[in-house]
PDB file of C-alpha atoms in Angstrom:
ATOM      1  CA  MET A 273       7.471  10.291  -0.059  1.00  0.00           C
ATOM      2  CA  PHE A 274       6.430   6.838   1.024  1.00  0.00           C
ATOM      3  CA  GLY A 275       9.896   6.477   2.678  1.00  0.00           C
ATOM      4  CA  MET A 276      11.838   3.602   1.793  1.00  0.00           C
ATOM      5  CA  VAL A 277      11.586   0.583   2.188  1.00  0.00           C
ATOM      6  CA  GLY A 278       8.325   2.335   1.080  1.00  0.00           C
ATOM      7  CA  ARG A 279       9.972   3.693  -1.986  1.00  0.00           C
ATOM      8  CA  GLY A 280       8.408   1.169  -4.279  1.00  0.00           C
ATOM      9  CA  ARG A 281      11.488  -0.316  -5.259  1.00  0.00           C
ATOM     10  CA  ALA A 282      12.084  -4.055  -4.909  1.00  0.00           C
ATOM     11  CA  ARG A 283      14.804  -5.236  -2.834  1.00  0.00           C
ATOM     12  CA  PRO A 284      17.447  -7.080  -5.019  1.00  0.00           C
ATOM     13  CA  ALA A 285      17.580 -10.761  -4.425  1.00  0.00           C
ATOM     14  CA  ARG A 286      20.730 -11.924  -2.674  1.00  0.00           C
ATOM     15  CA  ARG A 287      21.172 -14.604  -5.314  1.00  0.00           C
ATOM     16  CA  PHE A 288      22.655 -11.899  -7.778  1.00  0.00           C
ATOM     17  CA  ALA A 289      25.354 -11.211  -5.174  1.00  0.00           C
ATOM     18  CA  THR A 290      26.167 -14.878  -4.972  1.00  0.00           C
ATOM     19  CA  ALA A 291      26.320 -15.241  -8.751  1.00  0.00           C
ATOM     20  CA  ALA A 292      28.768 -12.260  -8.976  1.00  0.00           C
ATOM     21  CA  MET A 293      30.945 -13.886  -6.518  1.00  0.00           C
ATOM     22  CA  LEU A 294      31.013 -17.151  -8.328  1.00  0.00           C
ATOM     23  CA  ALA A 295      31.678 -15.501 -11.566  1.00  0.00           C
ATOM     24  CA  THR A 296      34.685 -13.724 -10.034  1.00  0.00           C
ATOM     25  CA  LEU A 297      36.067 -16.918  -8.600  1.00  0.00           C
ATOM     26  CA  ALA A 298      35.704 -18.696 -11.938  1.00  0.00           C
ATOM     27  CA  GLY A 299      37.792 -15.937 -13.591  1.00  0.00           C
ATOM     28  CA  CYS A 300      40.432 -16.426 -11.040  1.00  0.00           C
ATOM     29  CA  ALA A 301      40.538 -19.994 -11.700  1.00  0.00           C
ATOM     30  CA  GLY A 302      41.853 -19.471 -15.285  1.00  0.00           C
ATOM     31  CA  ARG A 303      38.589 -19.124 -17.269  1.00  0.00           C
ATOM     32  CA  GLY A 304      39.476 -15.752 -18.731  1.00  0.00           C
ATOM     33  CA  PRO A 305      40.013 -12.309 -17.260  1.00  0.00           C
ATOM     34  CA  PRO A 306      37.310 -10.957 -14.996  1.00  0.00           C
ATOM     35  CA  ALA A 307      34.907  -8.623 -16.687  1.00  0.00           C
ATOM     36  CA  SER A 308      35.861  -4.970 -16.433  1.00  0.00           C
ATOM     37  CA  ILE A 309      33.814  -2.866 -14.061  1.00  0.00           C
ATOM     38  CA  PRO A 310      31.387  -0.576 -16.199  1.00  0.00           C
ATOM     39  CA  ALA A 311      32.187   3.035 -16.147  1.00  0.00           C
ATOM     40  CA  PRO A 312      29.802   5.221 -14.230  1.00  0.00           C
ATOM     41  CA  PRO A 313      27.155   6.742 -16.484  1.00  0.00           C
ATOM     42  CA  ALA A 314      28.151  10.054 -18.141  1.00  0.00           C
ATOM     43  CA  SER A 315      25.139  11.827 -16.521  1.00  0.00           C
ATOM     44  CA  PRO A 316      22.436  11.206 -14.001  1.00  0.00           C
ATOM     45  CA  PRO A 317      19.153   9.623 -15.218  1.00  0.00           C
ATOM     46  CA  PRO A 318      16.717  12.197 -16.556  1.00  0.00           C
ATOM     47  CA  GLY A 319      14.439  12.031 -13.691  1.00  0.00           C
ATOM     48  CA  MET A 320      17.341  12.836 -11.269  1.00  0.00           C
ATOM     49  CA  GLN A 321      18.432  15.695 -13.400  1.00  0.00           C
ATOM     50  CA  TYR A 322      15.042  17.151 -13.292  1.00  0.00           C
ATOM     51  CA  LEU A 323      14.305  16.632  -9.530  1.00  0.00           C
ATOM     52  CA  TYR A 324      17.661  17.336  -8.053  1.00  0.00           C
ATOM     53  CA  GLY A 325      19.328  19.659 -10.471  1.00  0.00           C
ATOM     54  CA  SER A 326      16.837  21.508 -12.567  1.00  0.00           C
ATOM     55  CA  ALA A 327      15.596  25.066 -12.172  1.00  0.00           C
ATOM     56  CA  GLU A 328      12.082  23.982 -13.184  1.00  0.00           C
ATOM     57  CA  ALA A 329      11.758  21.504 -10.285  1.00  0.00           C
ATOM     58  CA  ALA A 330      13.098  24.173  -7.940  1.00  0.00           C
ATOM     59  CA  ALA A 331      10.554  26.653  -9.089  1.00  0.00           C
ATOM     60  CA  LEU A 332       7.877  24.118  -8.648  1.00  0.00           C
ATOM     61  CA  ASP A 333       9.081  23.594  -4.984  1.00  0.00           C
ATOM     62  CA  VAL A 334       9.133  27.223  -4.183  1.00  0.00           C
ATOM     63  CA  GLN A 335       5.679  27.722  -5.882  1.00  0.00           C
ATOM     64  CA  ALA A 336       4.147  24.937  -3.771  1.00  0.00           C
ATOM     65  CA  PHE A 337       5.714  26.013  -0.488  1.00  0.00           C
ATOM     66  CA  GLY A 338       4.717  29.608  -1.267  1.00  0.00           C
ATOM     67  CA  ALA A 339       1.203  28.551  -1.983  1.00  0.00           C
ATOM     68  CA  LEU A 340       1.054  26.591   1.372  1.00  0.00           C
ATOM     69  CA  THR A 341       2.241  29.675   3.298  1.00  0.00           C
ATOM     70  CA  VAL A 342      -0.513  31.831   1.769  1.00  0.00           C
ATOM     71  CA  PHE A 343      -3.082  29.152   2.306  1.00  0.00           C
ATOM     72  CA  VAL A 344      -2.156  28.687   5.924  1.00  0.00           C
ATOM     73  CA  GLU A 345      -2.255  32.500   6.557  1.00  0.00           C
ATOM     74  CA  ARG A 346      -5.907  32.476   5.341  1.00  0.00           C
ATOM     75  CA  GLN A 347      -6.994  29.141   6.767  1.00  0.00           C
ATOM     76  CA  ALA A 348      -5.421  29.033  10.361  1.00  0.00           C
ATOM     77  CA  GLU A 349      -8.502  30.621  12.009  1.00  0.00           C
ATOM     78  CA  ARG A 350     -11.084  28.583  10.009  1.00  0.00           C
ATOM     79  CA  ARG A 351      -9.874  25.319  11.730  1.00  0.00           C
ATOM     80  CA  ALA A 352     -10.948  22.926   8.876  1.00  0.00           C
ATOM     81  CA  SER A 353      -9.284  19.540   8.836  1.00  0.00           C
ATOM     82  CA  VAL A 354      -8.041  18.109   5.502  1.00  0.00           C
ATOM     83  CA  VAL A 355      -7.394  14.640   6.894  1.00  0.00           C
ATOM     84  CA  LEU A 356      -9.872  12.086   5.645  1.00  0.00           C
ATOM     85  CA  ALA A 357     -11.931  10.383   8.510  1.00  0.00           C
ATOM     86  CA  ALA A 358     -11.291   6.983   9.494  1.00  0.00           C
ATOM     87  CA  ASP A 359     -14.358   5.596   7.611  1.00  0.00           C
ATOM     88  CA  ALA A 360     -13.870   7.927   4.520  1.00  0.00           C
ATOM     89  CA  SER A 361     -11.995   7.292   1.305  1.00  0.00           C
ATOM     90  CA  PRO A 362     -10.902   9.370  -1.698  1.00  0.00           C
ATOM     91  CA  ASP A 363     -14.051   8.378  -3.632  1.00  0.00           C
ATOM     92  CA  ARG A 364     -16.291   9.152  -0.636  1.00  0.00           C
ATOM     93  CA  PRO A 365     -14.426  11.844   1.170  1.00  0.00           C
ATOM     94  CA  ALA A 366     -15.286  13.191   4.734  1.00  0.00           C
ATOM     95  CA  PHE A 367     -12.887  14.927   7.169  1.00  0.00           C
ATOM     96  CA  THR A 368     -12.124  14.698  10.690  1.00  0.00           C
ATOM     97  CA  ALA A 369     -13.394  17.301  13.117  1.00  0.00           C
ATOM     98  CA  CYS A 370     -11.067  19.811  14.570  1.00  0.00           C
ATOM     99  CA  GLY A 371     -12.680  20.853  17.806  1.00  0.00           C
ATOM    100  CA  ASP A 372     -10.297  23.040  19.809  1.00  0.00           C
ATOM    101  CA  ARG A 373      -7.139  21.406  18.748  1.00  0.00           C
ATOM    102  CA  PRO A 374      -4.138  23.486  17.797  1.00  0.00           C
ATOM    103  CA  PRO A 375      -3.448  23.951  14.232  1.00  0.00           C
ATOM    104  CA  ALA A 376      -0.664  21.796  12.259  1.00  0.00           C
ATOM    105  CA  VAL A 377       0.470  21.124   8.781  1.00  0.00           C
ATOM    106  CA  VAL A 378       1.685  17.530   8.147  1.00  0.00           C
ATOM    107  CA  PHE A 379       4.615  16.900   5.748  1.00  0.00           C
ATOM    108  CA  ASP A 380       6.322  13.780   4.276  1.00  0.00           C
ATOM    109  CA  MET A 381      10.108  13.904   4.787  1.00  0.00           C
ATOM    110  CA  ASP A 382      12.011  12.390   1.799  1.00  0.00           C
ATOM    111  CA  GLU A 383      11.689  14.513  -1.334  1.00  0.00           C
ATOM    112  CA  THR A 384       9.236  16.674   0.407  1.00  0.00           C
ATOM    113  CA  LEU A 385      11.300  18.410   3.013  1.00  0.00           C
ATOM    114  CA  VAL A 386      14.715  16.891   2.212  1.00  0.00           C
ATOM    115  CA  LEU A 387      16.405  15.813  -0.997  1.00  0.00           C
ATOM    116  CA  ASN A 388      18.449  12.574  -0.547  1.00  0.00           C
ATOM    117  CA  LEU A 389      21.285  13.791  -2.753  1.00  0.00           C
ATOM    118  CA  GLY A 390      24.032  11.548  -1.320  1.00  0.00           C
ATOM    119  CA  TYR A 391      22.089   8.421  -1.412  1.00  0.00           C
ATOM    120  CA  GLU A 392      20.646   8.947  -4.889  1.00  0.00           C
ATOM    121  CA  MET A 393      23.974   9.829  -6.546  1.00  0.00           C
ATOM    122  CA  LEU A 394      25.616   6.684  -5.020  1.00  0.00           C
ATOM    123  CA  GLU A 395      22.711   4.553  -6.393  1.00  0.00           C
ATOM    124  CA  ALA A 396      22.813   6.073  -9.852  1.00  0.00           C
ATOM    125  CA  ARG A 397      26.542   6.260 -10.516  1.00  0.00           C
ATOM    126  CA  GLY A 398      26.989   2.773  -9.191  1.00  0.00           C
ATOM    127  CA  GLY A 399      24.217   1.428 -11.399  1.00  0.00           C
ATOM    128  CA  LYS A 400      22.720  -0.076  -8.255  1.00  0.00           C
ATOM    129  CA  GLY A 401      19.163  -0.675  -7.653  1.00  0.00           C
ATOM    130  CA  PHE A 402      17.397   0.112  -4.411  1.00  0.00           C
ATOM    131  CA  ASP A 403      18.739  -1.877  -1.515  1.00  0.00           C
ATOM    132  CA  ALA A 404      16.829  -1.744   1.857  1.00  0.00           C
ATOM    133  CA  ASP A 405      20.049  -2.441   3.945  1.00  0.00           C
ATOM    134  CA  ARG A 406      21.879   0.409   2.203  1.00  0.00           C
ATOM    135  CA  TRP A 407      18.891   2.586   2.748  1.00  0.00           C
ATOM    136  CA  SER A 408      18.945   1.816   6.421  1.00  0.00           C
ATOM    137  CA  ARG A 409      22.652   2.848   6.696  1.00  0.00           C
ATOM    138  CA  TRP A 410      21.704   6.005   4.894  1.00  0.00           C
ATOM    139  CA  GLU A 411      18.905   6.748   7.290  1.00  0.00           C
ATOM    140  CA  GLN A 412      21.462   6.327  10.199  1.00  0.00           C
ATOM    141  CA  ALA A 413      24.128   8.785   8.358  1.00  0.00           C
ATOM    142  CA  ASP A 414      24.762  12.296   9.684  1.00  0.00           C
ATOM    143  CA  GLY A 415      22.673  14.027   7.082  1.00  0.00           C
ATOM    144  CA  ALA A 416      25.657  16.047   5.604  1.00  0.00           C
ATOM    145  CA  ALA A 417      24.679  14.745   2.053  1.00  0.00           C
ATOM    146  CA  LEU A 418      20.953  15.948   2.501  1.00  0.00           C
ATOM    147  CA  ALA A 419      19.603  19.370   1.339  1.00  0.00           C
ATOM    148  CA  PRO A 420      16.372  21.029   2.016  1.00  0.00           C
ATOM    149  CA  LEU A 421      13.950  21.455  -0.810  1.00  0.00           C
ATOM    150  CA  PRO A 422      13.875  25.055  -2.156  1.00  0.00           C
ATOM    151  CA  GLY A 423      11.401  27.015  -0.145  1.00  0.00           C
ATOM    152  CA  ALA A 424      10.952  24.399   2.569  1.00  0.00           C
ATOM    153  CA  VAL A 425      12.942  26.099   5.297  1.00  0.00           C
ATOM    154  CA  GLU A 426      11.313  29.369   4.791  1.00  0.00           C
ATOM    155  CA  ALA A 427       7.757  27.718   4.864  1.00  0.00           C
ATOM    156  CA  VAL A 428       8.240  25.849   7.954  1.00  0.00           C
ATOM    157  CA  ALA A 429       9.710  28.810   9.731  1.00  0.00           C
ATOM    158  CA  ALA A 430       6.756  30.862   8.607  1.00  0.00           C
ATOM    159  CA  LEU A 431       4.294  28.179  10.063  1.00  0.00           C
ATOM    160  CA  ARG A 432       5.965  28.326  13.462  1.00  0.00           C
ATOM    161  CA  ARG A 433       5.844  32.134  13.464  1.00  0.00           C
ATOM    162  CA  ARG A 434       2.103  31.757  12.682  1.00  0.00           C
ATOM    163  CA  GLY A 435       1.599  29.443  15.672  1.00  0.00           C
ATOM    164  CA  VAL A 436       1.072  26.442  13.398  1.00  0.00           C
ATOM    165  CA  THR A 437       2.817  23.242  14.269  1.00  0.00           C
ATOM    166  CA  PRO A 438       4.932  21.468  11.398  1.00  0.00           C
ATOM    167  CA  ILE A 439       4.665  17.665  11.711  1.00  0.00           C
ATOM    168  CA  VAL A 440       6.583  15.067   9.797  1.00  0.00           C
ATOM    169  CA  ASN A 441       4.885  11.663   8.873  1.00  0.00           C
ATOM    170  CA  THR A 442       7.499   9.621   7.045  1.00  0.00           C
ATOM    171  CA  ASN A 443       8.106   5.960   6.417  1.00  0.00           C
ATOM    172  CA  ARG A 444      11.729   6.072   7.629  1.00  0.00           C
ATOM    173  CA  ALA A 445      12.278   3.302  10.185  1.00  0.00           C
ATOM    174  CA  ALA A 446      11.425   3.920  13.987  1.00  0.00           C
ATOM    175  CA  ALA A 447      15.105   2.761  14.800  1.00  0.00           C
ATOM    176  CA  SER A 448      16.278   5.855  12.797  1.00  0.00           C
ATOM    177  CA  ALA A 449      14.219   8.381  14.854  1.00  0.00           C
ATOM    178  CA  ALA A 450      17.243  10.135  16.511  1.00  0.00           C
ATOM    179  CA  ALA A 451      19.003  10.339  13.091  1.00  0.00           C
ATOM    180  CA  ALA A 452      15.835  11.651  11.408  1.00  0.00           C
ATOM    181  CA  GLU A 453      15.526  14.306  14.221  1.00  0.00           C
ATOM    182  CA  ALA A 454      19.100  15.462  13.608  1.00  0.00           C
ATOM    183  CA  ALA A 455      18.831  15.379   9.827  1.00  0.00           C
ATOM    184  CA  LEU A 456      15.846  17.771   9.791  1.00  0.00           C
ATOM    185  CA  ALA A 457      17.630  20.168  12.242  1.00  0.00           C
ATOM    186  CA  ARG A 458      20.906  19.972  10.263  1.00  0.00           C
ATOM    187  CA  VAL A 459      19.245  21.134   7.072  1.00  0.00           C
ATOM    188  CA  GLY A 460      17.676  24.167   8.934  1.00  0.00           C
ATOM    189  CA  LEU A 461      14.100  22.758   9.548  1.00  0.00           C
ATOM    190  CA  GLY A 462      14.253  23.112  13.215  1.00  0.00           C
ATOM    191  CA  ALA A 463      13.406  20.654  16.091  1.00  0.00           C
ATOM    192  CA  PHE A 464      11.121  17.657  15.616  1.00  0.00           C
ATOM    193  CA  ARG A 465      10.547  15.141  18.411  1.00  0.00           C
ATOM    194  CA  HIS A 466       9.592  11.407  17.730  1.00  0.00           C
ATOM    195  CA  GLY A 467       6.182  10.698  18.860  1.00  0.00           C
ATOM    196  CA  GLU A 468       5.180  14.332  19.166  1.00  0.00           C
ATOM    197  CA  THR A 469       5.983  16.054  15.901  1.00  0.00           C
ATOM    198  CA  LEU A 470       7.815  13.075  14.075  1.00  0.00           C
ATOM    199  CA  PHE A 471       5.996   9.949  13.180  1.00  0.00           C
ATOM    200  CA  LEU A 472       7.777   7.008  11.475  1.00  0.00           C
ATOM    201  CA  ALA A 473       6.983   3.674   9.995  1.00  0.00           C
ATOM    202  CA  GLY A 474       5.149   1.408  12.390  1.00  0.00           C
ATOM    203  CA  ASP A 475       4.312   4.087  14.803  1.00  0.00           C
ATOM    204  CA  VAL A 476       0.752   4.060  16.247  1.00  0.00           C
ATOM    205  CA  ASP A 477      -0.633   0.863  14.437  1.00  0.00           C
ATOM    206  CA  GLY A 478       2.480  -1.032  13.219  1.00  0.00           C
ATOM    207  CA  GLN A 479       1.670  -0.384   9.668  1.00  0.00           C
ATOM    208  CA  ARG A 480       3.599   1.025   6.740  1.00  0.00           C
ATOM    209  CA  GLY A 481       0.566   2.880   5.530  1.00  0.00           C
ATOM    210  CA  LYS A 482       0.255   6.311   6.855  1.00  0.00           C
ATOM    211  CA  ASP A 483      -3.434   6.608   7.607  1.00  0.00           C
ATOM    212  CA  GLY A 484      -3.189   5.220  11.046  1.00  0.00           C
ATOM    213  CA  ARG A 485      -0.526   7.838  11.934  1.00  0.00           C
ATOM    214  CA  ARG A 486      -2.643  10.566  10.247  1.00  0.00           C
ATOM    215  CA  GLN A 487      -5.576   9.684  12.353  1.00  0.00           C
ATOM    216  CA  GLU A 488      -3.518   9.836  15.515  1.00  0.00           C
ATOM    217  CA  ILE A 489      -2.071  13.242  14.441  1.00  0.00           C
ATOM    218  CA  ALA A 490      -5.577  14.412  13.649  1.00  0.00           C
ATOM    219  CA  ARG A 491      -6.693  13.272  17.243  1.00  0.00           C
ATOM    220  CA  ARG A 492      -4.101  15.701  18.617  1.00  0.00           C
ATOM    221  CA  PHE A 493      -4.179  18.551  16.075  1.00  0.00           C
ATOM    222  CA  CYS A 494      -6.282  20.322  13.606  1.00  0.00           C
ATOM    223  CA  VAL A 495      -4.472  19.514  10.389  1.00  0.00           C
ATOM    224  CA  ILE A 496      -5.172  22.375   8.043  1.00  0.00           C
ATOM    225  CA  ALA A 497      -2.746  21.248   5.336  1.00  0.00           C
ATOM    226  CA  MET A 498      -0.610  18.164   4.117  1.00  0.00           C
ATOM    227  CA  VAL A 499       2.340  18.240   1.827  1.00  0.00           C
ATOM    228  CA  GLY A 500       4.001  15.193   0.018  1.00  0.00           C
ATOM    229  CA  ASP A 501       5.375  13.831  -3.221  1.00  0.00           C
ATOM    230  CA  GLN A 502       3.201  10.768  -3.363  1.00  0.00           C
ATOM    231  CA  LEU A 503      -0.572  10.024  -3.186  1.00  0.00           C
ATOM    232  CA  GLY A 504      -0.025   7.975  -0.124  1.00  0.00           C
ATOM    233  CA  ASP A 505       1.123  11.158   1.633  1.00  0.00           C
ATOM    234  CA  PHE A 506      -2.512  12.213   1.691  1.00  0.00           C
ATOM    235  CA  SER A 507      -4.378   9.018   1.798  1.00  0.00           C
ATOM    236  CA  ASP A 508      -3.725   5.193   1.594  1.00  0.00           C
ATOM    237  CA  GLY A 509      -6.915   4.935  -0.457  1.00  0.00           C
ATOM    238  CA  PHE A 510      -5.607   5.808  -3.824  1.00  0.00           C
ATOM    239  CA  ARG A 511      -5.395   2.148  -5.102  1.00  0.00           C
ATOM    240  CA  GLY A 512      -5.818   0.553  -8.426  1.00  0.00           C
ATOM    241  CA  ASP A 513      -4.089   0.791 -11.851  1.00  0.00           C
ATOM    242  CA  PRO A 514      -2.656   4.168 -13.073  1.00  0.00           C
ATOM    243  CA  ALA A 515      -5.971   5.141 -14.902  1.00  0.00           C
ATOM    244  CA  ALA A 516      -8.012   4.526 -11.690  1.00  0.00           C
ATOM    245  CA  ARG A 517      -5.641   6.476  -9.388  1.00  0.00           C
ATOM    246  CA  ARG A 518      -5.497   9.232 -11.859  1.00  0.00           C
ATOM    247  CA  ALA A 519      -9.365   9.384 -11.997  1.00  0.00           C
ATOM    248  CA  LEU A 520      -9.560   9.410  -8.294  1.00  0.00           C
ATOM    249  CA  ALA A 521      -7.036  12.142  -7.944  1.00  0.00           C
ATOM    250  CA  THR A 522      -8.861  14.355 -10.390  1.00  0.00           C
ATOM    251  CA  ALA A 523     -12.391  13.606  -9.453  1.00  0.00           C
ATOM    252  CA  PRO A 524     -14.194  16.810  -8.180  1.00  0.00           C
ATOM    253  CA  ALA A 525     -14.356  15.847  -4.599  1.00  0.00           C
ATOM    254  CA  ILE A 526     -10.435  15.517  -4.412  1.00  0.00           C
ATOM    255  CA  ALA A 527      -9.590  17.928  -7.131  1.00  0.00           C
ATOM    256  CA  ARG A 528     -10.785  20.848  -5.153  1.00  0.00           C
ATOM    257  CA  LEU A 529      -7.994  20.000  -2.481  1.00  0.00           C
ATOM    258  CA  TRP A 530      -4.966  20.354  -4.648  1.00  0.00           C
ATOM    259  CA  GLY A 531      -3.438  23.703  -3.603  1.00  0.00           C
ATOM    260  CA  GLN A 532      -6.197  24.147  -1.114  1.00  0.00           C
ATOM    261  CA  GLY A 533      -5.085  21.938   1.769  1.00  0.00           C
ATOM    262  CA  TRP A 534      -3.355  19.309  -0.199  1.00  0.00           C
ATOM    263  CA  PHE A 535      -0.061  20.246  -1.795  1.00  0.00           C
ATOM    264  CA  MET A 536       1.757  17.775  -4.158  1.00  0.00           C
ATOM    265  CA  LEU A 537       5.464  18.214  -5.020  1.00  0.00           C
ATOM    266  CA  PRO A 538       7.113  16.609  -8.068  1.00  0.00           C
ATOM    267  CA  ASN A 539       9.063  13.206  -7.932  1.00  0.00           C
ATOM    268  CA  PRO A 540       9.985  11.697 -11.235  1.00  0.00           C
ATOM    269  CA  VAL A 541      12.545   9.434  -9.604  1.00  0.00           C
ATOM    270  CA  TYR A 542      10.673   6.827  -7.640  1.00  0.00           C
ATOM    271  CA  GLY A 543       7.329   5.971  -6.192  1.00  0.00           C
ATOM    272  CA  SER A 544       3.760   4.825  -7.064  1.00  0.00           C
ATOM    273  CA  GLY A 545       3.452   7.351  -9.930  1.00  0.00           C
ATOM    274  CA  LEU A 546       6.052   5.511 -11.982  1.00  0.00           C
ATOM    275  CA  ALA A 547       3.745   2.748 -13.279  1.00  0.00           C
ATOM    276  CA  GLY A 548       1.797   1.753 -16.292  1.00  0.00           C
ATOM    277  CA  ASP A 549       2.559   0.064 -19.649  1.00  0.00           C
ATOM    278  CA  TRP A 550       2.063   1.687 -23.059  1.00  0.00           C
ATOM    279  CA  ASP A 551      -1.760   1.029 -23.180  1.00  0.00           C
ATOM    280  CA  ALA A 552      -2.125   2.394 -19.580  1.00  0.00           C
ATOM    281  CA  VAL A 553      -0.142   5.606 -20.303  1.00  0.00           C
ATOM    282  CA  PHE A 554      -1.209   6.202 -23.923  1.00  0.00           C
ATOM    283  CA  PRO A 555      -4.922   5.737 -24.609  1.00  0.00           C
ATOM    284  CA  ALA A 556      -5.906   3.824 -27.653  1.00  0.00           C
ATOM    285  CA  ASP A 557      -7.771   6.773 -29.140  1.00  0.00           C
ATOM    286  CA  LYS A 558      -4.802   9.036 -28.880  1.00  0.00           C
ATOM    287  CA  ARG A 559      -2.283   7.223 -31.043  1.00  0.00           C
ATOM    288  CA  TRP A 560      -0.638   8.876 -34.079  1.00  0.00           C
ATOM    289  CA  THR A 561       1.189   7.407 -37.053  1.00  0.00           C
ATOM    290  CA  ASP A 562       3.691   9.474 -38.920  1.00  0.00           C
ATOM    291  CA  PRO A 563       2.535   9.594 -42.568  1.00  0.00           C
ATOM    292  CA  VAL A 564       5.985   9.774 -43.706  1.00  0.00           C
ATOM    293  CA  GLU A 565       7.713   7.200 -41.404  1.00  0.00           C
ATOM    294  CA  GLY A 566       4.740   4.782 -41.184  1.00  0.00           C
ATOM    295  CA  GLN A 567       3.641   2.581 -38.197  1.00  0.00           C
ATOM    296  CA  GLY A 568       6.276   0.812 -36.431  1.00  0.00           C
ATOM    297  CA  LYS A 569       9.332   2.442 -37.896  1.00  0.00           C
TER     298      LYS A 569
END
């Protein structure tokens, strides 16, 4: 994923915490009892139920990692890069040259190789929005509340046996490099080394966008496949409103890459795909009115 603070969630303003404190003090001053703490939701949000708990999401993960493994078996000797060249874009794609560089596959980390179960449950049960400071503490945690995506461990091991280097390009903070290395190893994905096979936010060009890191990785390796859960895991060039991004992602020049070098995993919990008002999501010529209920009922 983009990797949080690149998760696309706004950082809550500190004024809300101040307001809550003042309200508590007011209650203590005799203006009535403090409001009761809301009970945790009875169940996780639907997107979390799907991504973290459903058989359907697990099947999609296994399917994607299986397809990746088969693709790499076929493509490792062809040495065709799938990283867009520095002067290219999704609407005008061209690809870096491989030369004699060794083959590699580039993965995002969060919700691509690992599921952030501990963090997401804490956030959902507490009714808390995304908080950058809390996420930073999560990045530094021991990884015990992470899990690998179904199929990820097997796919990464298969790449290594084939002589293909797995590389992680994530927007986790560079200050969390050691913790990220330990977390990947803890869930069974093996050893990754910062600056060699693990790239984090700000590495290479100081940016949160991943294109600069992708170019550096492509300078060292022949990247024959990429895997992620957001369009930004493949190119920073997927910009615009939902319709424009959808059109870019399904245009013939890019559509041919899905499952053939670019592998997308589902993420209905957060990210750039969760955007669009009613008109952006439901085209005007695809509306329906129930003849019994009528419009607006």
